[in-house]
Amino acid sequence: MKAMVLDEICSVEDNSQPLRFSEIENPSPSEKEVLLRVLACGVCHTELDEIEGRTPPSFFPIVPGHQIVGRIAAAGKNASRHRLGDRVGVAWIFSACGKCKFCRAGNENLCADFRGTGRDANGGYAEFMTVHEDFCYPIPEEFSDAEAAPLLCAGAIGYRSLRLSNIGDGQSLGLTGFGASAHLVLKMVRHSYPDVAVFVFARSEKERAFALELGASWAGDTTDTPPHQLDAIIDTTPAWKPVVEALKNLEPGGRLVINAIRKEERDKDTLLSLSYPAHLWLEKEIKSVANVTRWDVSEFLQLAARMKIKPEVEEFALKDANRALIELKAAKIHGAKVLRI
Ligand SMILES: [Zn+2]
Ligand SMILES: [Zn+2]
């Protein structure tokens, strides 16, 4: 089959072709796995983190990609959950042990044996892939293949971050950073919590205008002060300054949810400006979001279908995956980037 593979960690700045277009052997499903004919695979910032070594793959060569829509092309001899031809999705969670205390409590995202699709197992930048039958989900028919792909990452993790914010009707929610995940969170809030007011902090004027268009009550720059303090804030930026600013804007007992796989070292000094009384005192909380569970993904897909979310997508051929990644790095964004396979 045709696939885009990563042979080693490299800097995308020095190497504009980090992935190699190649012919590799078709995977075959083990007993409880299914074989998917990949139809579409989203392109995510996490792929840049894998390529550049911030979240390094566990083997090479590896096929990246973790927002996969495909059809069941074959099943292992003990796999009976899906029918041949069913359209299913695969997300970042490729597998977890199923036995540890985290898995048993429904927190499989925290499992020590958590495996990420396209990082610890071959992913969807290819014509075929295999996955355990319990780790793929029916795709609601409301969505085209390309529309469904970005929902599997930005949407599902946005859904998890909103759940972790503990927001309730009548409260106020802040969003600092306004990318793919945050804008889906704003849409979810407008749909599921009509009485929650949303305050958006974004550096770009265009993003602030977009937030207001989508129903935010207020939009300001990262360091602007909102009209009143907020019950919860979700941070999706890679920087530290928005964290310090957000803590200042929280109500007593408020919660800051950091939805970022990593934070850059660049502005870490900002943390020295933390003042205990201004930023932490009065039971303010900080919580990070890690990975997703199967429950997050399947619940979110159902919610997205009810909400009639239509992500804007820009399509690329499989062999143009490098170009899609370079444009993503340069923040040339015209909707979510998706490979059509
Ligand atoms: Zn992703
Ligand atoms: Zn486990």
Coordinates of C-alpha atoms and ligand atoms in Angstrom, one line a residue:
M1 CA 0.0 0.0 0.0
K2 CA 1.0 3.6 -0.3
A3 CA 1.9 5.5 2.9
M4 CA 3.7 8.5 4.1
V5 CA 6.3 7.4 6.7
L6 CA 8.6 9.1 9.2
D7 CA 12.1 7.6 9.3
E8 CA 13.6 9.8 12.0
I9 CA 13.1 12.9 14.1
C10 CA 14.1 16.1 12.3
S11 CA 13.4 19.8 12.3
V12 CA 10.7 20.8 9.8
E13 CA 12.6 24.1 9.4
D14 CA 15.6 22.3 8.0
N15 CA 13.8 19.6 6.2
S16 CA 10.6 20.5 4.2
Q17 CA 10.0 16.8 3.4
P18 CA 10.0 15.1 6.8
L19 CA 7.8 12.3 5.6
R20 CA 8.7 9.9 2.8
F21 CA 6.1 8.7 0.2
S22 CA 6.6 5.0 0.0
E23 CA 5.2 1.6 -0.8
I24 CA 4.9 -0.6 2.3
E25 CA 3.3 -4.0 3.1
N26 CA -0.4 -4.0 3.8
P27 CA -1.1 -4.6 7.5
S28 CA -3.2 -7.6 8.4
P29 CA -5.6 -7.6 11.4
S30 CA -4.9 -9.8 14.4
E31 CA -7.8 -11.7 16.1
K32 CA -9.6 -8.7 17.7
E33 CA -8.6 -6.1 15.1
V34 CA -10.2 -4.7 12.0
L35 CA -8.6 -3.6 8.8
L36 CA -9.6 -0.1 7.7
R37 CA -9.5 1.2 4.1
V38 CA -8.6 4.8 5.0
L39 CA -10.8 7.4 3.3
A40 CA -9.6 10.6 5.1
C41 CA -7.1 11.5 7.8
G42 CA -6.8 14.9 9.5
V43 CA -3.5 16.7 9.8
C44 CA -2.7 17.8 13.4
H45 CA -0.1 19.9 15.3
T46 CA 0.7 16.7 17.2
E47 CA 2.2 15.3 14.0
L48 CA 4.7 18.2 14.1
D49 CA 5.4 17.4 17.7
E50 CA 6.1 13.8 16.7
I51 CA 8.3 14.7 13.7
E52 CA 10.3 17.3 15.8
G53 CA 10.7 15.0 18.8
R54 CA 8.5 16.8 21.4
T55 CA 6.4 13.7 21.6
P56 CA 8.6 11.2 19.9
P57 CA 7.3 8.0 18.1
S58 CA 8.1 4.8 19.9
F59 CA 9.5 3.1 16.7
F60 CA 10.6 3.9 13.1
P61 CA 9.6 4.0 10.3
I62 CA 6.2 4.9 11.5
V63 CA 3.0 6.0 9.7
P64 CA 1.6 9.1 11.5
G65 CA -2.0 10.3 11.6
H66 CA -4.7 10.1 14.3
Q67 CA -7.9 11.5 12.9
I68 CA -8.9 8.7 10.6
V69 CA -12.2 7.9 8.8
G70 CA -12.2 4.6 7.1
R71 CA -14.4 1.6 6.0
I72 CA -14.0 -1.9 7.5
A73 CA -12.3 -3.9 4.8
A74 CA -11.6 -7.1 6.8
A75 CA -11.9 -8.3 10.4
G76 CA -9.7 -10.6 12.5
K77 CA -11.3 -14.0 13.4
N78 CA -12.6 -12.9 16.8
A79 CA -13.7 -9.4 15.8
S80 CA -17.5 -9.1 15.4
R81 CA -18.4 -5.6 16.6
H82 CA -18.5 -4.0 13.1
R83 CA -19.7 -5.2 9.7
L84 CA -17.7 -5.2 6.5
G85 CA -18.2 -1.8 4.8
D86 CA -19.1 0.1 8.0
R87 CA -17.7 3.6 8.2
V88 CA -15.8 4.2 11.4
G89 CA -13.3 6.6 12.9
V90 CA -10.1 6.2 14.9
A91 CA -8.8 8.9 17.3
W92 CA -5.7 9.6 19.3
I93 CA -6.4 6.8 21.7
F94 CA -5.1 3.6 19.9
S95 CA -5.3 1.4 23.0
A96 CA -5.0 1.2 26.8
C97 CA -4.4 -1.8 29.0
G98 CA -8.0 -2.1 30.2
K99 CA -6.9 -3.5 33.6
C100 CA -5.1 -0.8 35.6
K101 CA -6.9 1.4 38.2
F102 CA -7.2 4.2 35.7
C103 CA -8.7 2.1 33.0
R104 CA -11.2 0.5 35.4
A105 CA -12.3 3.9 36.6
G106 CA -12.9 5.1 33.0
N107 CA -9.7 7.2 33.0
E108 CA -8.0 5.1 30.2
N109 CA -6.5 8.4 29.0
L110 CA -4.2 8.3 32.0
C111 CA -3.2 4.6 31.6
A112 CA 0.6 4.0 31.8
D113 CA 0.2 1.8 28.7
F114 CA -1.7 4.4 26.7
R115 CA -0.8 4.2 23.1
G116 CA -1.3 7.1 20.7
T117 CA -2.4 6.4 17.1
G118 CA 0.4 7.3 14.7
R119 CA 2.9 7.6 17.5
D120 CA 2.9 4.2 19.2
A121 CA 1.1 2.3 16.3
N122 CA 0.9 3.0 12.6
G123 CA -1.8 5.6 11.8
G124 CA -3.8 7.0 8.9
Y125 CA -1.4 8.6 6.5
A126 CA -1.8 5.4 4.4
E127 CA -4.3 3.5 2.4
F128 CA -4.9 0.9 5.1
M129 CA -4.5 0.5 8.9
T130 CA -5.4 -1.9 11.6
V131 CA -6.9 -1.2 15.0
H132 CA -8.7 -3.1 17.8
E133 CA -12.4 -3.3 17.1
D134 CA -13.2 -1.6 20.4
F135 CA -11.2 1.5 19.5
C136 CA -13.1 2.6 16.5
Y137 CA -16.5 4.4 16.4
P138 CA -19.4 4.6 13.9
I139 CA -19.3 8.0 12.1
P140 CA -22.8 9.7 12.0
E141 CA -24.0 9.9 8.4
E142 CA -24.5 13.7 8.7
F143 CA -20.7 14.1 8.0
S144 CA -18.7 13.6 4.9
D145 CA -15.4 11.7 5.3
A146 CA -13.3 14.9 5.3
E147 CA -15.7 16.7 7.7
A148 CA -15.6 13.9 10.2
A149 CA -11.8 13.7 10.4
P150 CA -11.1 16.9 12.4
L151 CA -13.9 16.2 14.8
L152 CA -12.0 13.1 16.0
C153 CA -9.2 15.3 17.6
A154 CA -9.9 19.0 18.1
G155 CA -13.6 18.3 18.7
A156 CA -13.1 15.3 21.1
I157 CA -10.4 17.0 23.2
G158 CA -12.4 20.2 23.2
Y159 CA -15.3 18.2 24.6
R160 CA -13.2 16.7 27.3
S161 CA -11.8 20.1 28.3
L162 CA -15.3 21.5 28.6
R163 CA -16.3 18.6 30.8
L164 CA -13.3 19.1 33.0
S165 CA -14.1 22.9 33.4
N166 CA -17.1 21.8 35.5
I167 CA -19.0 24.7 34.0
G168 CA -22.7 25.0 34.9
D169 CA -25.6 27.0 33.6
G170 CA -25.5 30.7 34.6
Q171 CA -21.8 30.7 35.0
S172 CA -19.1 32.4 32.8
L173 CA -16.4 30.7 30.8
G174 CA -13.2 32.1 29.4
L175 CA -11.3 30.7 26.4
T176 CA -7.7 31.8 26.0
G177 CA -6.5 31.0 22.5
F178 CA -9.0 30.6 19.8
G179 CA -7.9 27.8 17.4
A180 CA -9.8 24.7 16.1
S181 CA -10.5 23.2 19.5
A182 CA -11.6 26.4 21.2
H183 CA -14.0 27.4 18.4
L184 CA -15.7 24.1 18.6
V185 CA -15.9 24.5 22.4
L186 CA -17.7 27.9 21.9
K187 CA -20.2 26.2 19.5
M188 CA -20.8 23.4 22.1
V189 CA -21.4 25.9 24.9
R190 CA -23.9 27.9 22.7
H191 CA -25.7 24.6 22.0
S192 CA -25.6 22.8 25.4
Y193 CA -25.4 25.7 27.9
P194 CA -27.4 28.7 26.4
D195 CA -27.0 30.6 29.8
V196 CA -23.2 30.4 29.9
A197 CA -21.5 33.6 28.8
V198 CA -18.3 33.1 26.9
F199 CA -15.3 35.4 27.1
V200 CA -12.6 34.9 24.4
F201 CA -8.9 36.1 24.8
A202 CA -7.1 36.0 21.4
R203 CA -4.1 37.9 20.0
S204 CA -5.5 38.3 16.5
E205 CA -8.2 40.8 15.6
K206 CA -9.6 38.3 13.1
E207 CA -10.0 35.6 15.7
R208 CA -11.7 38.0 18.1
A209 CA -14.2 39.0 15.4
F210 CA -14.8 35.4 14.6
A211 CA -15.5 34.6 18.3
L212 CA -18.1 37.4 18.5
E213 CA -19.7 36.1 15.3
L214 CA -20.0 32.7 16.9
G215 CA -21.7 34.1 20.0
A216 CA -19.0 35.1 22.5
S217 CA -20.2 37.8 24.9
W218 CA -16.9 39.6 24.9
A219 CA -13.5 39.2 23.0
G220 CA -10.2 40.9 24.0
D221 CA -6.5 40.5 23.7
T222 CA -4.6 38.0 25.9
T223 CA -3.8 40.7 28.5
D224 CA -7.1 42.6 28.4
T225 CA -9.3 42.5 31.5
P226 CA -12.8 41.1 31.1
P227 CA -15.8 43.0 32.5
H228 CA -16.0 40.6 35.5
Q229 CA -14.1 37.6 36.8
L230 CA -14.8 34.2 35.3
D231 CA -15.8 30.8 36.9
A232 CA -13.6 28.7 34.6
I233 CA -11.1 29.3 31.8
I234 CA -9.9 26.9 29.2
D235 CA -6.4 27.6 27.8
T236 CA -5.4 26.2 24.4
T237 CA -2.2 28.2 23.9
P238 CA 1.4 26.8 23.8
A239 CA 2.6 29.7 26.0
W240 CA 2.8 30.6 29.8
K241 CA 1.7 34.3 29.7
P242 CA -2.0 33.3 29.1
V243 CA -1.8 31.0 32.1
V244 CA -0.8 33.8 34.4
E245 CA -3.3 36.2 32.9
A246 CA -6.1 33.6 33.2
L247 CA -5.4 32.9 36.9
K248 CA -5.8 36.6 37.6
N249 CA -9.2 36.7 35.9
L250 CA -10.6 33.7 37.8
E251 CA -13.4 34.0 40.4
P252 CA -12.6 32.5 43.9
G253 CA -12.8 28.7 43.6
G254 CA -12.5 29.1 39.8
R255 CA -10.8 26.5 37.7
L256 CA -8.2 26.9 34.9
V257 CA -8.1 24.0 32.5
I258 CA -4.9 23.8 30.4
N259 CA -5.7 21.9 27.1
A260 CA -2.2 21.7 25.6
I261 CA 0.0 18.7 25.1
R262 CA 3.1 20.8 26.0
K263 CA 4.1 24.3 26.9
E264 CA 7.0 26.2 25.2
E265 CA 10.1 27.2 27.2
R266 CA 10.2 30.6 25.4
D267 CA 8.2 32.7 27.9
K268 CA 8.6 30.5 31.0
D269 CA 10.0 33.5 32.9
T270 CA 6.5 34.9 33.0
L271 CA 5.8 32.4 35.8
L272 CA 8.0 34.4 38.1
S273 CA 5.4 37.1 38.1
L274 CA 2.9 34.8 39.8
S275 CA 1.5 36.4 42.9
Y276 CA 0.0 34.1 45.4
P277 CA -2.8 36.5 46.5
A278 CA -3.6 37.6 43.0
H279 CA -3.3 34.4 41.1
L280 CA -3.8 31.4 43.4
W281 CA -5.3 32.4 46.8
L282 CA -9.0 31.6 47.4
E283 CA -9.0 28.1 46.2
K284 CA -8.3 28.6 42.5
E285 CA -7.5 25.4 40.7
I286 CA -5.3 24.4 37.7
K287 CA -6.0 21.2 35.8
S288 CA -4.5 19.9 32.6
V289 CA -6.2 17.8 29.9
A290 CA -4.4 14.6 28.7
N291 CA -5.4 12.6 25.7
V292 CA -9.0 11.4 25.3
T293 CA -11.0 8.4 26.3
R294 CA -13.2 6.4 23.9
W295 CA -16.2 7.8 25.8
D296 CA -15.2 11.4 24.9
V297 CA -14.9 10.5 21.2
S298 CA -18.1 8.7 20.8
E299 CA -20.1 11.1 23.0
F300 CA -18.7 14.1 21.1
L301 CA -19.5 12.5 17.6
Q302 CA -23.2 12.1 18.7
L303 CA -23.3 15.7 20.0
A304 CA -21.7 17.1 16.9
A305 CA -24.3 15.3 14.8
R306 CA -27.1 16.8 16.9
M307 CA -25.5 20.3 16.7
K308 CA -25.0 19.9 12.9
I309 CA -21.4 21.1 13.2
K310 CA -19.8 21.5 9.8
P311 CA -16.1 21.9 10.1
E312 CA -14.4 23.9 7.3
V313 CA -11.8 21.6 5.7
E314 CA -9.0 22.0 3.2
E315 CA -8.2 18.8 1.4
F316 CA -4.8 17.5 0.3
A317 CA -3.7 14.3 -1.5
L318 CA -1.8 11.8 0.6
K319 CA 1.5 12.5 -1.2
D320 CA 1.1 16.2 -0.3
A321 CA 1.1 15.5 3.4
N322 CA 4.5 17.3 3.8
R323 CA 3.0 20.5 2.3
A324 CA 0.0 20.3 4.6
L325 CA 2.3 20.0 7.6
I326 CA 4.6 22.9 6.6
E327 CA 1.5 25.1 6.0
L328 CA 0.2 24.1 9.4
K329 CA 3.5 25.0 11.0
A330 CA 3.4 28.4 9.3
A331 CA -0.2 28.9 10.5
K332 CA -1.5 29.1 7.0
I333 CA -4.9 27.9 8.1
H334 CA -8.0 27.8 5.8
G335 CA -10.0 25.3 7.9
A336 CA -8.8 22.0 9.1
K337 CA -6.3 20.2 6.8
V338 CA -7.4 16.7 5.8
L339 CA -5.7 14.1 3.5
R340 CA -8.1 12.4 1.1
I341 CA -6.9 8.9 0.5
Ligands
ZN1 ZN -4.6 15.7 17.0
ZN2 ZN -4.7 0.9 31.9

